[in-house]
Amino acid sequence: MQDIEKLEQELLEEIGNVTDLDALESLRISALGKKGSISVMMRGLGQMDPTERQEVAPKLNKLKTTVGNAIDEAKSGLHAAALDAKLLQEKIDITLPARPEPMGRIHPISQVMDEITEIFAGMGFNIAEGPDIENDFNNFTALNIPPEHPARQMHDTFYLPEKEDGSRQLLRTHTSTVQIRTMLSQKPPHRIVVPGRTFRSDSDQTHTPMFHQIEGLVIDKISHMGHLKGVLAEFCKAFFELEEVTMRFRPSYFPFTEPSAEMDIRCTFAGDHVKVGEGDDWLEILGCGMVNPRVLEHCGLDPAEYQGFAWGMGIDRIAMLKYGIPDLRAFFDSDLRWLKHYGFVPLDVPTLGGGLSR
Ligand code: DAH
């Protein structure tokens, strides 16, 4: 009997000292396994006479249960400790700031669109948008480009398959479509800018089949060419972040404006890239004019009552210009190395107060 109590004491002490699961398992085998100390003693019960067995058996059973329970308890303790250690090792401090390295970049076109819309929003313009897929009326007819007009050929339009009624939808060739959508769906006065994608079947070093424009439209009862010039002058100074940008308006022709002009800004081509704000060269950046009365009529507005101005500007080219990006096609190559070099950190949101570019 001494043996049983002694063994229990010894085993419980050993169990208490075990520090890892493997050691605990060996201990379990040495006590409760087939050849373990307790199992051997249990087997010895067979050779005992009945009275002795009656006395010893319950004690052995108690020993077996006590040791078994102690091992189970130690096991769950060790499991919990192992889990705690693992969790501690994998701990992530979610309050740490995001590291700049693995962060994505904002494409220069998105950045420049944000810069431009921010400037016009600051002047009180609303931002309007329209779909890439358009109908003939919004892209051409309502803009005073009737079916036989030569401007239709000049636009190299992508057409969708003909519908049953013979009409064809198209990919809009300019953002001017949203002038029409706005005038047809809302009451004047209008003061909107429209950034978006545009499409023409044209591809070479300076043209891609998909490109970006931003359109502007002001319709009320008083706005005139002087206001147009003022708005564009303010825009150029803010966008190029210069005190003064010299502009030049050249007479031009667009079916949807009368009179029409193209606007150039002073720059220099000397050196390895174009520099705005100085020099003797001129760079054309947009088309503009007073909205043609026929366009107003197509939208149900009375030209005797309403008037206004509009402009359309390519975004891709002025993004290249502002950020010294040499090749237009690289914009759409999705090359991550290029994006890392020319892209913008997502938190550098352009604002008039905080600065457009940093
Ligand atoms: N829609 C013209 C183009 O894509 C650009 C343009 C010129 C827009 C004059 C205008 C404008 O609103 O008044 O070439």
Tab-separated table of C-alpha atoms and ligand atoms in Angstrom:
chain	number	residue	atom	x	y	z
A	1	MET	CA	0.000	0.000	0.000
A	2	GLN	CA	2.869	2.210	0.751
A	3	ASP	CA	3.905	1.676	-2.844
A	4	ILE	CA	0.649	2.964	-4.274
A	5	GLU	CA	0.685	6.176	-2.280
A	6	LYS	CA	4.354	6.714	-2.958
A	7	LEU	CA	3.877	6.116	-6.661
A	8	GLU	CA	0.966	8.567	-6.749
A	9	GLN	CA	3.025	11.214	-5.040
A	10	GLU	CA	5.963	10.660	-7.369
A	11	LEU	CA	3.864	10.691	-10.510
A	12	LEU	CA	1.930	13.806	-9.521
A	13	GLU	CA	5.167	15.591	-8.789
A	14	GLU	CA	6.647	14.595	-12.138
A	15	ILE	CA	3.493	15.706	-13.943
A	16	GLY	CA	3.698	19.046	-12.146
A	17	ASN	CA	7.237	19.543	-13.398
A	18	VAL	CA	6.662	18.697	-17.069
A	19	THR	CA	7.069	21.706	-19.373
A	20	ASP	CA	6.293	20.320	-22.824
A	21	LEU	CA	3.744	18.057	-24.447
A	22	ASP	CA	6.246	15.419	-25.646
A	23	ALA	CA	7.632	14.892	-22.160
A	24	LEU	CA	4.098	14.623	-20.803
A	25	GLU	CA	3.245	11.946	-23.373
A	26	SER	CA	6.312	9.857	-22.408
A	27	LEU	CA	5.287	10.183	-18.782
A	28	ARG	CA	1.766	9.005	-19.633
A	29	ILE	CA	3.160	5.957	-21.418
A	30	SER	CA	5.497	5.115	-18.553
A	31	ALA	CA	2.574	5.175	-16.077
A	32	LEU	CA	-0.562	4.195	-17.973
A	33	GLY	CA	0.805	2.596	-21.158
A	34	LYS	CA	0.692	-1.188	-21.640
A	35	LYS	CA	3.936	-1.658	-19.786
A	36	GLY	CA	3.494	1.353	-17.553
A	37	SER	CA	3.962	1.222	-13.812
A	38	ILE	CA	0.254	1.464	-12.984
A	39	SER	CA	-0.788	-1.032	-15.657
A	40	VAL	CA	1.753	-3.566	-14.342
A	41	MET	CA	0.350	-3.181	-10.839
A	42	MET	CA	-3.207	-3.608	-12.149
A	43	ARG	CA	-2.149	-6.821	-13.807
A	44	GLY	CA	-0.742	-8.002	-10.464
A	45	LEU	CA	-4.314	-7.998	-9.059
A	46	GLY	CA	-4.902	-11.353	-10.776
A	47	GLN	CA	-2.376	-13.118	-8.588
A	48	MET	CA	-3.820	-11.771	-5.320
A	49	ASP	CA	-6.152	-13.616	-3.047
A	50	PRO	CA	-9.677	-12.201	-2.984
A	51	THR	CA	-9.468	-10.314	0.298
A	52	GLU	CA	-6.252	-8.619	-0.633
A	53	ARG	CA	-7.599	-7.835	-4.091
A	54	GLN	CA	-10.720	-6.287	-2.567
A	55	GLU	CA	-8.562	-3.943	-0.596
A	56	VAL	CA	-6.015	-3.101	-3.279
A	57	ALA	CA	-8.195	-2.840	-6.386
A	58	PRO	CA	-10.100	0.356	-5.391
A	59	LYS	CA	-6.842	2.041	-4.440
A	60	LEU	CA	-5.268	1.148	-7.746
A	61	ASN	CA	-8.333	2.395	-9.606
A	62	LYS	CA	-8.199	5.642	-7.687
A	63	LEU	CA	-4.507	5.957	-8.525
A	64	LYS	CA	-5.231	5.366	-12.199
A	65	THR	CA	-7.999	7.988	-12.264
A	66	THR	CA	-6.035	10.559	-10.300
A	67	VAL	CA	-2.946	10.209	-12.474
A	68	GLY	CA	-5.060	10.152	-15.682
A	69	ASN	CA	-6.874	13.357	-14.643
A	70	ALA	CA	-3.652	15.067	-13.654
A	71	ILE	CA	-2.169	14.242	-17.061
A	72	ASP	CA	-5.277	15.557	-18.897
A	73	GLU	CA	-5.200	18.747	-16.896
A	74	ALA	CA	-1.496	19.263	-17.520
A	75	LYS	CA	-2.111	18.626	-21.216
A	76	SER	CA	-4.744	21.329	-21.600
A	77	GLY	CA	-2.568	23.713	-19.603
A	78	LEU	CA	0.355	23.091	-21.935
A	79	HIS	CA	-1.895	23.448	-25.008
A	80	ALA	CA	-3.189	26.802	-23.818
A	81	ALA	CA	0.356	27.992	-23.076
A	82	ALA	CA	1.531	26.882	-26.546
A	83	LEU	CA	-1.358	28.776	-28.179
A	84	ASP	CA	-0.640	31.886	-26.134
A	85	ALA	CA	3.018	31.756	-27.184
A	86	LYS	CA	2.044	31.361	-30.856
A	87	LEU	CA	-0.441	34.245	-30.722
A	88	LEU	CA	2.137	36.425	-29.053
A	89	GLN	CA	4.590	35.649	-31.814
A	90	GLU	CA	2.058	36.520	-34.538
A	91	LYS	CA	0.872	39.666	-32.840
A	92	ILE	CA	0.085	42.587	-35.185
A	93	ASP	CA	-0.105	46.108	-33.879
A	94	ILE	CA	-3.025	47.477	-35.842
A	95	THR	CA	-2.399	50.944	-34.494
A	96	LEU	CA	0.901	51.208	-36.381
A	97	PRO	CA	0.819	53.587	-39.389
A	98	ALA	CA	0.598	52.002	-42.865
A	99	ARG	CA	4.045	51.505	-44.298
A	100	PRO	CA	4.476	53.516	-47.506
A	101	GLU	CA	6.320	50.758	-49.392
A	102	PRO	CA	3.651	48.156	-50.189
A	103	MET	CA	1.063	50.865	-50.869
A	104	GLY	CA	-0.501	51.195	-54.355
A	105	ARG	CA	-0.210	54.352	-56.410
A	106	ILE	CA	-2.779	56.691	-57.918
A	107	HIS	CA	-2.460	56.856	-61.714
A	108	PRO	CA	-1.307	60.298	-62.926
A	109	ILE	CA	-4.504	60.671	-64.971
A	110	SER	CA	-6.694	60.091	-61.926
A	111	GLN	CA	-4.543	62.527	-59.988
A	112	VAL	CA	-4.737	65.200	-62.690
A	113	MET	CA	-8.524	64.719	-63.017
A	114	ASP	CA	-8.804	65.261	-59.257
A	115	GLU	CA	-6.618	68.359	-59.495
A	116	ILE	CA	-8.686	69.839	-62.325
A	117	THR	CA	-12.080	69.108	-60.779
A	118	GLU	CA	-10.841	70.527	-57.478
A	119	ILE	CA	-9.930	73.809	-59.181
A	120	PHE	CA	-13.275	74.143	-60.954
A	121	ALA	CA	-15.212	73.031	-57.869
A	122	GLY	CA	-13.469	75.905	-56.090
A	123	MET	CA	-14.943	78.276	-58.701
A	124	GLY	CA	-18.444	76.909	-58.068
A	125	PHE	CA	-18.718	74.336	-60.878
A	126	ASN	CA	-20.578	71.049	-60.370
A	127	ILE	CA	-19.076	67.803	-61.597
A	128	ALA	CA	-21.229	65.953	-64.137
A	129	GLU	CA	-20.690	62.577	-65.767
A	130	GLY	CA	-22.166	60.595	-68.635
A	131	PRO	CA	-21.870	57.089	-70.115
A	132	ASP	CA	-19.112	55.915	-72.467
A	133	ILE	CA	-21.717	54.379	-74.801
A	134	GLU	CA	-23.813	57.073	-76.415
A	135	ASN	CA	-26.375	57.647	-79.127
A	136	ASP	CA	-25.859	59.588	-82.322
A	137	PHE	CA	-28.019	62.503	-81.163
A	138	ASN	CA	-26.018	63.306	-78.019
A	139	ASN	CA	-22.612	62.806	-79.653
A	140	PHE	CA	-23.340	64.510	-83.000
A	141	THR	CA	-26.759	65.799	-84.033
A	142	ALA	CA	-27.591	67.860	-80.959
A	143	LEU	CA	-24.095	69.338	-81.107
A	144	ASN	CA	-24.889	70.683	-84.567
A	145	ILE	CA	-23.046	67.914	-86.412
A	146	PRO	CA	-25.764	66.614	-88.782
A	147	PRO	CA	-25.363	63.268	-90.650
A	148	GLU	CA	-23.476	64.599	-93.650
A	149	HIS	CA	-21.220	66.930	-91.678
A	150	PRO	CA	-17.472	66.399	-92.365
A	151	ALA	CA	-16.706	66.530	-88.610
A	152	ARG	CA	-18.314	63.086	-88.328
A	153	GLN	CA	-15.585	61.586	-90.489
A	154	MET	CA	-12.920	63.483	-88.561
A	155	HIS	CA	-13.956	61.827	-85.321
A	156	ASP	CA	-13.063	58.244	-86.432
A	157	THR	CA	-15.926	56.893	-84.398
A	158	PHE	CA	-16.164	53.368	-82.961
A	159	TYR	CA	-19.699	52.151	-83.695
A	160	LEU	CA	-21.578	49.330	-81.999
A	161	PRO	CA	-23.473	46.790	-84.184
A	162	GLU	CA	-26.598	48.149	-85.864
A	163	LYS	CA	-29.864	47.647	-83.976
A	164	GLU	CA	-33.112	46.356	-85.535
A	165	ASP	CA	-34.397	49.888	-86.105
A	166	GLY	CA	-31.204	50.711	-88.063
A	167	SER	CA	-29.709	52.949	-85.351
A	168	ARG	CA	-26.226	52.435	-84.026
A	169	GLN	CA	-24.815	53.337	-80.665
A	170	LEU	CA	-21.233	54.501	-80.429
A	171	LEU	CA	-18.382	55.092	-78.008
A	172	ARG	CA	-18.491	58.803	-77.309
A	173	THR	CA	-15.816	60.686	-79.241
A	174	HIS	CA	-15.821	63.630	-76.822
A	175	THR	CA	-17.216	64.635	-73.448
A	176	SER	CA	-19.379	67.275	-75.172
A	177	THR	CA	-22.210	64.689	-75.011
A	178	VAL	CA	-22.710	65.613	-71.370
A	179	GLN	CA	-23.472	69.228	-72.359
A	180	ILE	CA	-26.540	67.835	-74.115
A	181	ARG	CA	-27.479	65.405	-71.330
A	182	THR	CA	-27.281	68.202	-68.773
A	183	MET	CA	-29.274	70.737	-70.781
A	184	LEU	CA	-31.952	68.143	-71.593
A	185	SER	CA	-32.391	66.913	-68.038
A	186	GLN	CA	-31.930	69.983	-65.853
A	187	LYS	CA	-33.081	73.557	-65.788
A	188	PRO	CA	-30.550	76.372	-66.427
A	189	PRO	CA	-28.419	78.004	-65.127
A	190	HIS	CA	-25.705	75.365	-65.666
A	191	ARG	CA	-22.149	75.457	-64.470
A	192	ILE	CA	-20.546	72.035	-64.910
A	193	VAL	CA	-17.277	70.300	-65.633
A	194	VAL	CA	-17.258	66.789	-67.080
A	195	PRO	CA	-14.182	64.593	-66.705
A	196	GLY	CA	-14.241	61.270	-68.524
A	197	ARG	CA	-13.087	58.716	-71.073
A	198	THR	CA	-13.423	59.307	-74.785
A	199	PHE	CA	-12.727	57.072	-77.783
A	200	ARG	CA	-11.514	57.451	-81.362
A	201	SER	CA	-10.067	54.927	-83.758
A	202	ASP	CA	-6.665	56.518	-83.759
A	203	SER	CA	-3.348	55.152	-82.537
A	204	ASP	CA	0.186	56.478	-82.861
A	205	GLN	CA	2.843	58.100	-80.706
A	206	THR	CA	0.582	60.949	-79.652
A	207	HIS	CA	-2.850	59.267	-79.889
A	208	THR	CA	-4.423	56.311	-78.089
A	209	PRO	CA	-7.864	54.882	-79.015
A	210	MET	CA	-9.058	55.663	-75.493
A	211	PHE	CA	-8.138	59.004	-74.003
A	212	HIS	CA	-9.513	61.478	-71.473
A	213	GLN	CA	-11.135	64.873	-71.722
A	214	ILE	CA	-12.644	67.417	-69.437
A	215	GLU	CA	-15.507	69.484	-70.717
A	216	GLY	CA	-16.810	72.710	-69.262
A	217	LEU	CA	-20.208	74.326	-69.766
A	218	VAL	CA	-21.741	77.518	-68.437
A	219	ILE	CA	-25.292	78.453	-69.450
A	220	ASP	CA	-27.170	81.425	-68.041
A	221	LYS	CA	-28.450	84.761	-69.333
A	222	ILE	CA	-25.307	86.858	-69.135
A	223	SER	CA	-22.084	84.865	-69.495
A	224	HIS	CA	-19.841	85.925	-72.359
A	225	MET	CA	-16.429	85.347	-73.917
A	226	GLY	CA	-14.770	87.572	-71.288
A	227	HIS	CA	-15.971	85.226	-68.546
A	228	LEU	CA	-14.683	82.254	-70.524
A	229	LYS	CA	-11.223	83.818	-70.715
A	230	GLY	CA	-11.255	84.684	-67.029
A	231	VAL	CA	-12.250	81.161	-65.985
A	232	LEU	CA	-9.568	79.564	-68.163
A	233	ALA	CA	-6.863	82.017	-67.034
A	234	GLU	CA	-7.628	81.233	-63.388
A	235	PHE	CA	-7.605	77.541	-64.176
A	236	CYS	CA	-4.187	77.654	-65.901
A	237	LYS	CA	-2.534	79.524	-63.041
A	238	ALA	CA	-3.947	77.138	-60.457
A	239	PHE	CA	-3.196	73.999	-62.450
A	240	PHE	CA	0.368	74.835	-63.421
A	241	GLU	CA	0.922	76.430	-60.007
A	242	LEU	CA	2.321	79.624	-61.532
A	243	GLU	CA	1.752	83.318	-60.765
A	244	GLU	CA	1.092	84.068	-64.399
A	245	VAL	CA	0.424	81.951	-67.490
A	246	THR	CA	0.288	83.802	-70.814
A	247	MET	CA	-2.569	82.584	-73.001
A	248	ARG	CA	-3.459	83.180	-76.619
A	249	PHE	CA	-6.869	82.656	-78.235
A	250	ARG	CA	-6.824	81.760	-81.927
A	251	PRO	CA	-10.020	81.843	-83.978
A	252	SER	CA	-11.098	78.319	-84.859
A	253	TYR	CA	-14.125	76.304	-85.857
A	254	PHE	CA	-16.277	73.845	-83.946
A	255	PRO	CA	-19.859	73.108	-85.024
A	256	PHE	CA	-21.125	73.462	-81.454
A	257	THR	CA	-19.648	76.876	-80.693
A	258	GLU	CA	-19.913	80.256	-82.422
A	259	PRO	CA	-17.545	82.015	-82.271
A	260	SER	CA	-14.968	79.293	-81.587
A	261	ALA	CA	-11.361	79.528	-80.470
A	262	GLU	CA	-8.405	77.400	-79.595
A	263	MET	CA	-6.373	78.355	-76.575
A	264	ASP	CA	-2.586	78.157	-76.475
A	265	ILE	CA	-0.325	78.727	-73.514
A	266	ARG	CA	3.171	80.183	-73.610
A	267	CYS	CA	5.917	77.648	-73.098
A	268	THR	CA	9.393	76.669	-74.183
A	269	PHE	CA	10.453	73.493	-75.923
A	270	ALA	CA	14.140	74.195	-75.231
A	271	GLY	CA	15.793	71.658	-72.941
A	272	ASP	CA	14.671	68.085	-72.472
A	273	HIS	CA	11.018	68.802	-71.816
A	274	VAL	CA	8.327	71.447	-72.289
A	275	LYS	CA	8.217	74.159	-69.691
A	276	VAL	CA	5.065	76.224	-69.195
A	277	GLY	CA	5.053	79.902	-68.271
A	278	GLU	CA	8.159	81.063	-70.123
A	279	GLY	CA	9.759	80.980	-73.581
A	280	ASP	CA	8.687	81.851	-77.108
A	281	ASP	CA	6.692	78.791	-78.079
A	282	TRP	CA	2.966	78.102	-77.836
A	283	LEU	CA	1.177	74.919	-76.926
A	284	GLU	CA	-2.450	74.331	-77.832
A	285	ILE	CA	-4.344	72.924	-74.868
A	286	LEU	CA	-8.056	73.296	-75.552
A	287	GLY	CA	-10.966	74.245	-77.812
A	288	CYS	CA	-13.684	76.624	-76.648
A	289	GLY	CA	-16.291	79.160	-77.638
A	290	MET	CA	-19.775	80.525	-77.096
A	291	VAL	CA	-22.379	77.741	-77.256
A	292	ASN	CA	-23.956	77.725	-80.718
A	293	PRO	CA	-27.648	78.817	-80.586
A	294	ARG	CA	-28.532	75.686	-82.598
A	295	VAL	CA	-27.236	73.526	-79.753
A	296	LEU	CA	-29.424	75.431	-77.291
A	297	GLU	CA	-32.415	74.903	-79.597
A	298	HIS	CA	-31.742	71.158	-79.816
A	299	CYS	CA	-31.932	71.099	-76.022
A	300	GLY	CA	-35.178	73.053	-75.887
A	301	LEU	CA	-33.628	76.326	-74.679
A	302	ASP	CA	-34.519	79.668	-76.245
A	303	PRO	CA	-31.320	81.277	-77.620
A	304	ALA	CA	-32.949	84.702	-77.241
A	305	GLU	CA	-33.024	84.101	-73.499
A	306	TYR	CA	-30.047	81.860	-72.756
A	307	GLN	CA	-26.400	81.941	-73.703
A	308	GLY	CA	-23.113	80.613	-72.406
A	309	PHE	CA	-19.725	79.172	-73.123
A	310	ALA	CA	-18.043	75.798	-73.305
A	311	TRP	CA	-14.608	74.264	-73.606
A	312	GLY	CA	-13.043	70.861	-74.058
A	313	MET	CA	-9.548	69.891	-73.043
A	314	GLY	CA	-7.481	66.719	-73.356
A	315	ILE	CA	-6.375	65.522	-69.931
A	316	ASP	CA	-3.649	63.070	-70.941
A	317	ARG	CA	-1.514	65.649	-72.682
A	318	ILE	CA	-1.588	68.189	-69.892
A	319	ALA	CA	-0.819	65.425	-67.378
A	320	MET	CA	2.281	64.592	-69.450
A	321	LEU	CA	3.118	68.266	-69.596
A	322	LYS	CA	2.738	68.954	-65.900
A	323	TYR	CA	4.573	65.867	-64.673
A	324	GLY	CA	7.200	65.524	-67.418
A	325	ILE	CA	5.910	62.152	-68.652
A	326	PRO	CA	7.505	61.504	-72.066
A	327	ASP	CA	5.330	58.814	-73.728
A	328	LEU	CA	1.537	58.833	-73.925
A	329	ARG	CA	1.266	55.086	-74.547
A	330	ALA	CA	2.926	54.218	-71.220
A	331	PHE	CA	-0.196	55.607	-69.502
A	332	PHE	CA	-2.098	52.485	-70.498
A	333	ASP	CA	0.593	49.777	-70.312
A	334	SER	CA	-0.204	48.905	-66.672
A	335	ASP	CA	3.511	48.626	-65.924
A	336	LEU	CA	3.865	48.651	-62.138
A	337	ARG	CA	7.409	50.045	-62.292
A	338	TRP	CA	6.125	52.985	-64.335
A	339	LEU	CA	3.237	53.508	-61.932
A	340	LYS	CA	5.577	53.453	-58.970
A	341	HIS	CA	7.692	56.125	-60.604
A	342	TYR	CA	4.988	58.434	-61.961
A	343	GLY	CA	2.076	57.521	-59.647
A	344	PHE	CA	0.945	59.387	-56.555
A	345	VAL	CA	0.675	58.305	-52.942
A	346	PRO	CA	-3.043	57.702	-52.202
A	347	LEU	CA	-3.146	60.079	-49.274
A	348	ASP	CA	-1.809	62.999	-51.351
A	349	VAL	CA	-5.304	64.146	-52.254
A	350	PRO	CA	-5.063	67.395	-54.217
A	351	THR	CA	-6.842	70.271	-52.479
A	352	LEU	CA	-6.735	74.000	-53.081
A	353	GLY	CA	-5.929	74.601	-49.440
A	354	GLY	CA	-3.322	71.875	-48.993
A	355	GLY	CA	-1.748	72.226	-52.428
A	356	LEU	CA	-2.448	70.468	-55.707
A	357	SER	CA	0.856	68.670	-56.170
A	358	ARG	CA	3.656	68.231	-53.685
B	1	DAH	N1	-15.339	68.382	-78.387
B	1	DAH	C1	-14.111	68.944	-78.938
B	1	DAH	C2	-13.151	67.836	-79.312
B	1	DAH	O1	-13.267	66.776	-78.805
B	1	DAH	C3	-13.456	69.861	-77.961
B	1	DAH	C4	-14.260	71.096	-77.707
B	1	DAH	C5	-14.062	72.213	-78.434
B	1	DAH	C6	-15.231	71.089	-76.718
B	1	DAH	C7	-14.791	73.364	-78.218
B	1	DAH	C8	-15.974	72.238	-76.474
B	1	DAH	C9	-15.734	73.378	-77.250
B	1	DAH	O2	-16.909	72.296	-75.523
B	1	DAH	O3	-16.462	74.497	-77.010
B	1	DAH	O4	-12.281	68.051	-80.094
